Every structure is written in C-alpha cells, then in structure tokens.
Short mmCIF file of C-alpha atoms in Angstrom, two decimals:
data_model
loop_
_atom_site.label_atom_id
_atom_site.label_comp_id
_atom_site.label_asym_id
_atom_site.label_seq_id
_atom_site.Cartn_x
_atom_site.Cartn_y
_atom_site.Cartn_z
CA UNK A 1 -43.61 -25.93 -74.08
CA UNK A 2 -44.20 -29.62 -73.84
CA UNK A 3 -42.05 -32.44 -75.25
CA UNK A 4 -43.47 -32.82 -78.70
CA UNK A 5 -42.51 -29.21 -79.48
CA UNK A 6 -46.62 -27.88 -79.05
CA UNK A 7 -47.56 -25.27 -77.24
CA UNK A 8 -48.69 -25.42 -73.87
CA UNK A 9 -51.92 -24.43 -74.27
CA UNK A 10 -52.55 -27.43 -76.80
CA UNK A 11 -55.20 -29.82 -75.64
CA UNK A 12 -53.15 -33.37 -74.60
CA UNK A 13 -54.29 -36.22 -76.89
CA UNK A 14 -56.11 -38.13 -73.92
CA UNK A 15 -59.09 -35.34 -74.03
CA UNK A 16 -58.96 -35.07 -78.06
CA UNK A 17 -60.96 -38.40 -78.63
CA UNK A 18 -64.32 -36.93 -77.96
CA UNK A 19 -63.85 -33.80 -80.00
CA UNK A 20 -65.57 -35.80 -83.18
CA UNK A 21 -68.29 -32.99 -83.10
CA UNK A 22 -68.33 -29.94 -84.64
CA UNK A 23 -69.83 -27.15 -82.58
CA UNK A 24 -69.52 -23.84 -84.38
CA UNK A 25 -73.17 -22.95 -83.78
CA UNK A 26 -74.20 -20.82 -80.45
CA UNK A 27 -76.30 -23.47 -78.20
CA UNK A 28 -74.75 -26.12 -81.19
CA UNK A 29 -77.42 -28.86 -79.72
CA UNK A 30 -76.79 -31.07 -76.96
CA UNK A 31 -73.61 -33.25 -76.76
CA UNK A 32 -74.13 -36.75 -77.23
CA UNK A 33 -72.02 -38.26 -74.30
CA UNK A 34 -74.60 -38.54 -71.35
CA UNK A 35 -73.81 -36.87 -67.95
CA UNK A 36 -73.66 -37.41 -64.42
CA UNK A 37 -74.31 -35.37 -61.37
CA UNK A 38 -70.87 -35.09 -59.41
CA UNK A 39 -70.57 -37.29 -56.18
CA UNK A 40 -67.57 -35.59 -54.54
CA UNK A 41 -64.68 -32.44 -54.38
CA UNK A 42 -61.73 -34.93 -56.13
CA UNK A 43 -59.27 -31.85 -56.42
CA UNK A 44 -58.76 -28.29 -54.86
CA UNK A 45 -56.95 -25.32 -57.04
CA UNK A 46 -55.22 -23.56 -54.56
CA UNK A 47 -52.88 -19.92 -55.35
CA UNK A 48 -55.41 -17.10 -55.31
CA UNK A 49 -54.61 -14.98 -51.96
CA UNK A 50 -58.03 -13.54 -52.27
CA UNK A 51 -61.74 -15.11 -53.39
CA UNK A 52 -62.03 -16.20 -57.16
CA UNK A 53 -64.80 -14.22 -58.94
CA UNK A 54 -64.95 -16.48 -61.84
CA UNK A 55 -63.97 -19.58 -64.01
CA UNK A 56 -63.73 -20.61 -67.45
CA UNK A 57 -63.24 -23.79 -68.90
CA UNK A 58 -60.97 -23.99 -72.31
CA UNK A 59 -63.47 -23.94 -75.20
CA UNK A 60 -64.38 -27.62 -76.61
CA UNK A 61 -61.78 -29.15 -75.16
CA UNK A 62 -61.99 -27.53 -71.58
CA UNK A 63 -58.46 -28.90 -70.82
CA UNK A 64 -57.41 -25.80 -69.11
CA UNK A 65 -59.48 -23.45 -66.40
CA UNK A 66 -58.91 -20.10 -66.45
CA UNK A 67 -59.74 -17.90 -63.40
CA UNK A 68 -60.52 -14.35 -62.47
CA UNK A 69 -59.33 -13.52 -58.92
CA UNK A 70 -60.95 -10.72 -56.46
CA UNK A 71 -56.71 -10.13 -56.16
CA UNK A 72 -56.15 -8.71 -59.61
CA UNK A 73 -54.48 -11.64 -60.87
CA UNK A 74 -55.91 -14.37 -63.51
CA UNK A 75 -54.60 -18.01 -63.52
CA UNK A 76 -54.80 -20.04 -66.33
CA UNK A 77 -54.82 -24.10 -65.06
CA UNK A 78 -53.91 -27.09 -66.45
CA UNK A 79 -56.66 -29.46 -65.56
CA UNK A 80 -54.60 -32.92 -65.69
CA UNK A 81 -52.23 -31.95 -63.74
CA UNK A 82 -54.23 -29.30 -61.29
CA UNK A 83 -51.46 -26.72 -61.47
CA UNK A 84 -50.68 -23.02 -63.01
CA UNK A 85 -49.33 -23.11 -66.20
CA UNK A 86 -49.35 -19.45 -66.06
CA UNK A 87 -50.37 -16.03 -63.77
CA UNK A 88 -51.35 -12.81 -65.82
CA UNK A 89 -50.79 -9.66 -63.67
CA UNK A 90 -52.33 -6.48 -65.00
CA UNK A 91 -55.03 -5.35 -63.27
CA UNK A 92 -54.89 -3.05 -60.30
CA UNK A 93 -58.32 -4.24 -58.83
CA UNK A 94 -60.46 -6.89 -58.41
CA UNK A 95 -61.16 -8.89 -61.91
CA UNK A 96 -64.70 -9.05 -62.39
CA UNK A 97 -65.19 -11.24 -65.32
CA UNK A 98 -63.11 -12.98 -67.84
CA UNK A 99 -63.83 -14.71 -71.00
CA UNK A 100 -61.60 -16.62 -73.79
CA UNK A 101 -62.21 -16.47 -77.64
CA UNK A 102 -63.89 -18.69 -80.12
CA UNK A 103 -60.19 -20.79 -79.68
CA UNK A 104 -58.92 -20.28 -76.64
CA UNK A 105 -55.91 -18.30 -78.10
CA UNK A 106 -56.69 -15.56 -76.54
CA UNK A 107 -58.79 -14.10 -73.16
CA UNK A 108 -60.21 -11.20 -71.82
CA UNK A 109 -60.55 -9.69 -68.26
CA UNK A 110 -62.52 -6.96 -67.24
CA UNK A 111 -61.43 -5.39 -63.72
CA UNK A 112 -62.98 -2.74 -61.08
CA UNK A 113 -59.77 -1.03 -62.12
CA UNK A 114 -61.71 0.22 -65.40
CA UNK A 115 -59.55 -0.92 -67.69
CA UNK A 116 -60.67 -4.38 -70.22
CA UNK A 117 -57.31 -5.98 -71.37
CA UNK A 118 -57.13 -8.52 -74.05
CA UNK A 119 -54.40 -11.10 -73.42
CA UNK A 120 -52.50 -13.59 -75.57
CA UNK A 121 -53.37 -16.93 -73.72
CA UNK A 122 -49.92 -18.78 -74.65
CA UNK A 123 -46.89 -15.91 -73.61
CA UNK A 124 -48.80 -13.70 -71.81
CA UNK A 125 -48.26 -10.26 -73.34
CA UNK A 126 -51.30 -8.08 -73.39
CA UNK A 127 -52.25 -7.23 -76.75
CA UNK A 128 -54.87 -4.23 -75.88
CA UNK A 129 -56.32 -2.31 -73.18
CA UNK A 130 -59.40 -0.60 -73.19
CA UNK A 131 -61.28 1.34 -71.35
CA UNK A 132 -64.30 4.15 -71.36
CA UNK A 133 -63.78 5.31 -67.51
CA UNK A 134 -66.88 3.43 -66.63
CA UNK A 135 -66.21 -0.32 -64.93
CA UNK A 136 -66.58 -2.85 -66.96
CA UNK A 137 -69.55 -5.69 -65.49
CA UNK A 138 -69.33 -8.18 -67.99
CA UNK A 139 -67.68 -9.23 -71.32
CA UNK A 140 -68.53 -11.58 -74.26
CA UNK A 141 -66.54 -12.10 -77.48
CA UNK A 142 -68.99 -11.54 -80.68
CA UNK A 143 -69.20 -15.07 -82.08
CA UNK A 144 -68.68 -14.70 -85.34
CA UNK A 145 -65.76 -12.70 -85.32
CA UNK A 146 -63.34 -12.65 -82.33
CA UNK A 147 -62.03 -9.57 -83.52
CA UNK A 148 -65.08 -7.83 -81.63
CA UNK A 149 -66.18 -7.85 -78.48
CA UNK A 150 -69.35 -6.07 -76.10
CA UNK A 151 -68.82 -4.82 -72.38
CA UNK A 152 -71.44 -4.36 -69.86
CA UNK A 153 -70.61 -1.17 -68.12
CA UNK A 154 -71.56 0.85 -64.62
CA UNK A 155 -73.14 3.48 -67.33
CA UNK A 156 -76.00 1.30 -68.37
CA UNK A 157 -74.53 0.94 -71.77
CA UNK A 158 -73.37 -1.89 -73.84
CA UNK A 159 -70.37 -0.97 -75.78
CA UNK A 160 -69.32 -2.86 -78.38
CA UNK A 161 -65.07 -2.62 -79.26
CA UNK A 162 -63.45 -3.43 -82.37
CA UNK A 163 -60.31 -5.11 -80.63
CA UNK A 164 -58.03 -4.42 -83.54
CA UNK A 165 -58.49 -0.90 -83.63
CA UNK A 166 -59.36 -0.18 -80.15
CA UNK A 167 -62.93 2.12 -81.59
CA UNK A 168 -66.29 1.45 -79.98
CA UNK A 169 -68.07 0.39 -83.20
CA UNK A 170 -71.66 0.78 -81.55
CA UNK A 171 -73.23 1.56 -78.59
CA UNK A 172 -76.93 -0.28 -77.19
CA UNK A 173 -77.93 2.20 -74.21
CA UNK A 174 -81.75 1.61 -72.81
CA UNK A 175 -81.13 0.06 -69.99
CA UNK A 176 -81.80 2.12 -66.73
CA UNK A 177 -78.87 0.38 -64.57
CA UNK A 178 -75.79 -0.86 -64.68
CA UNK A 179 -75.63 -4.26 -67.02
CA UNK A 180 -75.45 -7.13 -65.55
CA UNK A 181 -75.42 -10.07 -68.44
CA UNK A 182 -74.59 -10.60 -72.36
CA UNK A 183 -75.77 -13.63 -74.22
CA UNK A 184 -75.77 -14.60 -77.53
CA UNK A 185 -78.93 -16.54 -79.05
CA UNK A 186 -80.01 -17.61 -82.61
CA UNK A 187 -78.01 -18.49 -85.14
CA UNK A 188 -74.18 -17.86 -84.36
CA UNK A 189 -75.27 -15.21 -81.72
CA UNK A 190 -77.29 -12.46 -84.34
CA UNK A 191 -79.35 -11.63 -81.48
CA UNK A 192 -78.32 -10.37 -78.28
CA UNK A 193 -80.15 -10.76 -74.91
CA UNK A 194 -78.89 -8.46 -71.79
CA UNK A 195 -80.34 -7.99 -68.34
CA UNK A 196 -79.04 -5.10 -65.82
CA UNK A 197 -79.96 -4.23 -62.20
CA UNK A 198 -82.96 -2.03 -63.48
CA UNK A 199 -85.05 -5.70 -63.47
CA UNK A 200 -85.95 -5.72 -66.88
CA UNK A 201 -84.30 -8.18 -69.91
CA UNK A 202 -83.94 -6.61 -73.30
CA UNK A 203 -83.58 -8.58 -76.47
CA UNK A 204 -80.88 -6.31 -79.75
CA UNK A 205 -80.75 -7.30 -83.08
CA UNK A 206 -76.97 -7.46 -83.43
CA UNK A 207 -75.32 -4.02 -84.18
CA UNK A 208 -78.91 -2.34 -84.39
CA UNK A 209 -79.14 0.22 -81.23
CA UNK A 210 -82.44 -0.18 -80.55
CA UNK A 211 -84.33 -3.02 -78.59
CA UNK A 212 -86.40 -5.22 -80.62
CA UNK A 213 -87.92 -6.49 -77.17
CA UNK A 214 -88.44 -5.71 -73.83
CA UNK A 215 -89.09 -8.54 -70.96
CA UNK A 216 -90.77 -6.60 -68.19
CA UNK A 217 -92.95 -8.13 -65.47
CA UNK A 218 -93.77 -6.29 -61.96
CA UNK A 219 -92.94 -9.41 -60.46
CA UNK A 220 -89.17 -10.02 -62.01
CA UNK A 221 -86.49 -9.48 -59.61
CA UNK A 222 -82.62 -8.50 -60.83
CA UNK A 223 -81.14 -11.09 -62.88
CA UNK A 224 -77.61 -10.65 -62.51
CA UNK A 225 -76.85 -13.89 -64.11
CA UNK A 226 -78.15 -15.71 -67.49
CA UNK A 227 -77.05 -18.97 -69.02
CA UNK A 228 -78.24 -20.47 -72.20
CA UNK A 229 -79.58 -24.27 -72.55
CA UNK A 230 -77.03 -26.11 -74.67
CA UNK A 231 -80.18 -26.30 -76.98
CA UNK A 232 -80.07 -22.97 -77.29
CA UNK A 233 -83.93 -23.22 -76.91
CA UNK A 234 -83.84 -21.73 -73.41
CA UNK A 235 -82.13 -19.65 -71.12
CA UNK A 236 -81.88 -19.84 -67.32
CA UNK A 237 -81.83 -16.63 -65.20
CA UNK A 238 -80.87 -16.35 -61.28
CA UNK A 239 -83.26 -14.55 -60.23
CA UNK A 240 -82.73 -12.61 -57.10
CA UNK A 241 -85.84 -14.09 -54.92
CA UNK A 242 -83.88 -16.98 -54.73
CA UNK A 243 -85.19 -18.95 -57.74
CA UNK A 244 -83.74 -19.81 -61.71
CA UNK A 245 -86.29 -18.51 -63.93
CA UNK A 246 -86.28 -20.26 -67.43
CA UNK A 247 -87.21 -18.12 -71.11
CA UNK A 248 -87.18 -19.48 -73.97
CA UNK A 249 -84.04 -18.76 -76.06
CA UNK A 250 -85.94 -17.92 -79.41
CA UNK A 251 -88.76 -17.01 -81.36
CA UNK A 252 -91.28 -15.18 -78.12
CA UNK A 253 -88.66 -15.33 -75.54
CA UNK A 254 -91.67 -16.01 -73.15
CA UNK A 255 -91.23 -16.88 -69.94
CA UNK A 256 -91.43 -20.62 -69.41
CA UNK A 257 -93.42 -20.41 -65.95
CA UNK A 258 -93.35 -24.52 -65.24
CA UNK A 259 -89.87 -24.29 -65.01
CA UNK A 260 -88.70 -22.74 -61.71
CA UNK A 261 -85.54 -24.35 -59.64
CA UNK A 262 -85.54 -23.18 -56.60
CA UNK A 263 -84.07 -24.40 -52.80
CA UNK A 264 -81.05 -22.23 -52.88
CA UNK A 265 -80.07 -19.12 -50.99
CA UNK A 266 -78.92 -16.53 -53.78
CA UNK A 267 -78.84 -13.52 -51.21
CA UNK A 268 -77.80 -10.71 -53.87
CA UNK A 269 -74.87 -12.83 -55.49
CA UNK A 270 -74.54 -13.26 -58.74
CA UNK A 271 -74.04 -16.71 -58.82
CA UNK A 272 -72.94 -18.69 -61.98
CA UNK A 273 -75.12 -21.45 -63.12
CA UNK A 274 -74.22 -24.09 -65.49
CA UNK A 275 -75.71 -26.72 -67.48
CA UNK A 276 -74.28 -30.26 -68.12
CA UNK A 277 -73.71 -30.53 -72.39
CA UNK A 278 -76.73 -33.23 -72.59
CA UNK A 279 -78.78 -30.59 -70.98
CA UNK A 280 -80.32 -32.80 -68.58
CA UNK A 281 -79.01 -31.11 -65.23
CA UNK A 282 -78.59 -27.67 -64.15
CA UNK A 283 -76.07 -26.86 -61.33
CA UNK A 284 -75.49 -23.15 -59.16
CA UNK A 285 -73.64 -22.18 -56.70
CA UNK A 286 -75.44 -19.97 -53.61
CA UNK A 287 -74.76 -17.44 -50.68
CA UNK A 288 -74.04 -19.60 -48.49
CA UNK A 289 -71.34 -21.76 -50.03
CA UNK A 290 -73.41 -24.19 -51.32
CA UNK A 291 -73.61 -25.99 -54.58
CA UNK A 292 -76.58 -27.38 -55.87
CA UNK A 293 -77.76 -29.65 -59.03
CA UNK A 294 -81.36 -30.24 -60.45
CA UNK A 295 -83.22 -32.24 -62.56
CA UNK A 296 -83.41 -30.16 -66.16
CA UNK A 297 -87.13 -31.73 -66.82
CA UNK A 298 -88.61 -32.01 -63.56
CA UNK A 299 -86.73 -28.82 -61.86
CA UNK A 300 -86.38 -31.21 -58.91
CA UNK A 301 -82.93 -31.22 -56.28
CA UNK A 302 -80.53 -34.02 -57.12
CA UNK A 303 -78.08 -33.19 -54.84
CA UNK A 304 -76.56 -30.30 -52.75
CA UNK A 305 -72.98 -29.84 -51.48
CA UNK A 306 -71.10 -27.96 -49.05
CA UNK A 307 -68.66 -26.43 -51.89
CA UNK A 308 -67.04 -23.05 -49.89
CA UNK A 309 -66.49 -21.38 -46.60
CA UNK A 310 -66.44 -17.79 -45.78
CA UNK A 311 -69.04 -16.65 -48.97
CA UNK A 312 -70.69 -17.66 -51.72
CA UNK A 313 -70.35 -20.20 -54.49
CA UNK A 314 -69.61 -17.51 -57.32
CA UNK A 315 -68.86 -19.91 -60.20
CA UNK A 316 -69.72 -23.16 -61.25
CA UNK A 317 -68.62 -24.66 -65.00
CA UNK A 318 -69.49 -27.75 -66.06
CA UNK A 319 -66.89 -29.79 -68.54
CA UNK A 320 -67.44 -29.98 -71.93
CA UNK A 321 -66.42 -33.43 -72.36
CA UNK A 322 -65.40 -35.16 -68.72
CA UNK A 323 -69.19 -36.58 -68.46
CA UNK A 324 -69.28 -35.43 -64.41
CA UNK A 325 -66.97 -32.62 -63.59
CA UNK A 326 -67.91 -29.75 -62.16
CA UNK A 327 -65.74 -26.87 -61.27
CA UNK A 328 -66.76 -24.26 -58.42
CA UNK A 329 -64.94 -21.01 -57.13
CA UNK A 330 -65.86 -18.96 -54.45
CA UNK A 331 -64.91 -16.31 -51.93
CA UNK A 332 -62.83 -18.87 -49.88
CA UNK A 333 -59.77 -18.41 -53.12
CA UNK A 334 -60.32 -22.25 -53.46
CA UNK A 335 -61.24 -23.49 -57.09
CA UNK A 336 -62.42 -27.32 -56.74
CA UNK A 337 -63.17 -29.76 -58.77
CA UNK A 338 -66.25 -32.31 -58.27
CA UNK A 339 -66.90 -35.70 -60.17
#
C-alpha cells in the first residue's frame, strides 16, 4: 500500500488530471488530447522468462500494464516506476489472453491450460476458475455488467459465464473454427462481432444465439485480430494476407474497401493493433519484430521500428492519456515502452 493509506492499484494523482471525461460508452468518441506517433523505446519491462503474449493497459487511467506471459505467469506493472507491483501464478500453461474489468478491480486470464481464472487485481487471490475442457482463445468482460463475461473457445463456440455463479448463461455456436476475436459495438456493447479461423465475421445480438449477420467474402483471409475505432464507427481487422482491413462498426458493417494499411509482414500471427484515443493513427506489431504506425485517413506509413528479436511483435497498446506512448510485447519476454 502506498503512503496515503490507498491501495496500490489506485491511479497516482499526476495521471488523474486528464480524467475530466466520462467514457462509459463502448467506442465513447475520440479523446480530445491530440496524439503523437512515438519517436523512440524510452523503457524496457523486463521479468518474463518466456515471450509475452499480451498487454493491457489499466482502464482510463492506464497507470498500470498488465501482461500475459507464454510462462504461465501474469504481471501487473506500475507504469511510473516500470516495475512489478505484483506476479499472479495460476496457470499451468501458456496464458493466451487476459483482460481487466470495467474498473480495473479485477482481471481475467485465459490459459492453454483450459482453465479461465478471474483474479482480484489488488491481493491477488483468485476468485473463480472456469473451465469447459475446451481452451479458451479469447476473453471479453460484457460491458454492462462485469459480472459476465464471453470466451472464445477451440470448440467454435462462444460461451458466455455468469462469473458469480460459475453457469454458462448462453451459448453462440455457428462458427466453423475455433474463435479467434470478441468485440463489443453499439451502444454499451448490445451487439457482438466475432471472427474465428473459418474466415468468416459474424455479427450476435447480445444474448440471442443466432447470427443476425454474416460477413463472408471468397477473398477474406483469417482475421485473428479485431480492434474497434475509438469512434466506434469502425473496426480494424489483421487480416492474414498481410493487410488491416477496415468495417464499419455499425449500421451495414460493410467493408470499407479505401481503407487498407498494409507494408507489414503478419505471417500467421495474431498481432495486436491499436489505435491512438484521437483516432488519427493506427499502430501493429508484425512477424518479424517490427512495429509499425499509419496515418488513420490516408492509410499511409508514418513510421516503422525495430521493436523485438527472436519473433513477432504480439501486442501493441496505446495509452489512454500519455498523448505518445506506446507499449509493445513480443516473443523476445521484453515489454517496452515507446514515446
């Protein structure tokens, strides 16, 4: 616990100032401090023995970084001061995705162990484990109520688990592979779009078991990775052809064919993109340890670093409120910061 008697997971007062807006709403519009593409690595996180799988920034306030290691383990990071506040050891396998609540009080992890555990963020006790024997791809929190959550799984089914209670309160199954993504669209997340290795995207009504639309094109590839605009007017696919494919994140969810960023090297990763809160840039990670940003309007290439050795760039995050940080993970075990 810090001095003041908080808890440590309480944002510190120098990050509180911009936190004037209120974004309750999925895609809540675009932030209203303007960004900047990251000149250089200013900080490296270093404490996984194996590669990182994934990041997540503290929501709002993004003053800690929580990370999913291919070693089992997940880290939770101060940002400030670049060091652990705190290792969660539970899983038995690789962790595969992880994802905090509406608040940040609590985090999930998802592992190729099977098993989904829900953790409380400050002490560290695990407050559930879950599993239905299939592994787990992918996680989101329902964003009305954190109470609920949906899991990709190996099975081709969404399940959705009531966290309290530990039931699966409904099942979406017509996809024809395992699921890849989850994302919430429309107001506070009623719809639900997911996309699985069987190269098609499907758009739920939420808690309705049935499709209410298919996105199916002979020329889509896997999308094994989907981000939504900060707009919510859009989302961005990585396409496996090496390209980001944009939709639109409402109404038609047509394909917005103008908007293509392309230049990296995917090469079958899923790698995390990640938009800056104005919206105007759109960074990603590739196969080859590369990080690259573009222009949001003219899908041109800003700039392009040499972010990680030995693999790809698996995660980037972009800060909610530091106008041009960046945060990238890869296979190296190295989680750096850029700004």
């Amino acid at each position: 616990r810090t001095g003041q008697g908080e808890s440590w997971i309480a944002c510190p007062t120098e990050l509180r100032s911009g936190l004037d807006i209120d974004d309750s709403e999925v895609g809540a519009g675009v932030d209203h401090h303007k960004c900047y593409v990251p000149k250089k690595c200013t900080a490296r996180f270093l404490g996984h023995n194996k590669g990182v799988h994934r990041i997540r920034l503290f929501p709002r306030t993004g003053h800690l970084l929580l990370s999913a290691g291919l070693d089992g383990k997940c880290k939770v990071w101060s940002v400030m001061t670049k060091k652990v506040c705190r290792t969660y050891i539970g899983h038995s396998a690789a962790v595969r995705d992880v994802q905090f609540n509406n608040d940040g009080t609590k985090f999930l992890s998802c592992s190729f162990d099977r098993f989904i555990r829900l953790w409380d963020t400050e002490k560290g006790d695990v407050l559930g484990t879950y599993t239905n024997r299939r592994v787990p791809y992918v996680l989101k929190f329902f964003p009305k109520d954190d109470n609920i959550f949906v899991v990709g799984c190996s099975d081709n089914k969404i399940v959705a688990y009531d966290s309290t209670s530990g039931e699966v309160t409904q099942e979406y199954n017509h996809h024809l592979a395992p699921v890849n993504t989850i994302t919430f669209v429309e107001d506070h997340g009623m719809k639900m779009i997911t996309s699985s290795d069987d190269k098609k995207i499907l758009v739920w009504e939420w808690d309705i078991g049935v499709p209410i639309k298919y996105i199916s094109d002979p020329t889509m590839h896997s999308i094994p990775v989907v981000t939504l605009h900060p707009t919510g007017n859009f989302f961005a696919g990585q396409s496996l052809d090496n390209q980001i494919v944009v939709y639109q994140g409402k109404d038609r969810f047509a394909v917005q064919r103008k908007k293509k960023f392309s230049g990296h090297l995917v090469s079958g990763y899923a790698c995390d993109i990640a938009f800056s809160p104005d919206g105007q840039f759109i960074c990603s990670g590739d196969g080859n340890g590369k990080l690259f940003f573009w222009d949001w309007r003219r899908s041109k290439i800003l700039q392009k670093y040499r972010a990680h050795d030995k693999g790809p760039t698996i995660g980037s995050v972009w800060h909610p409120v530091l106008p041009s940080t960046v945060f990238t993970c890869g296979w190296d075990g190295v989680i750096k910061m850029w700004e």
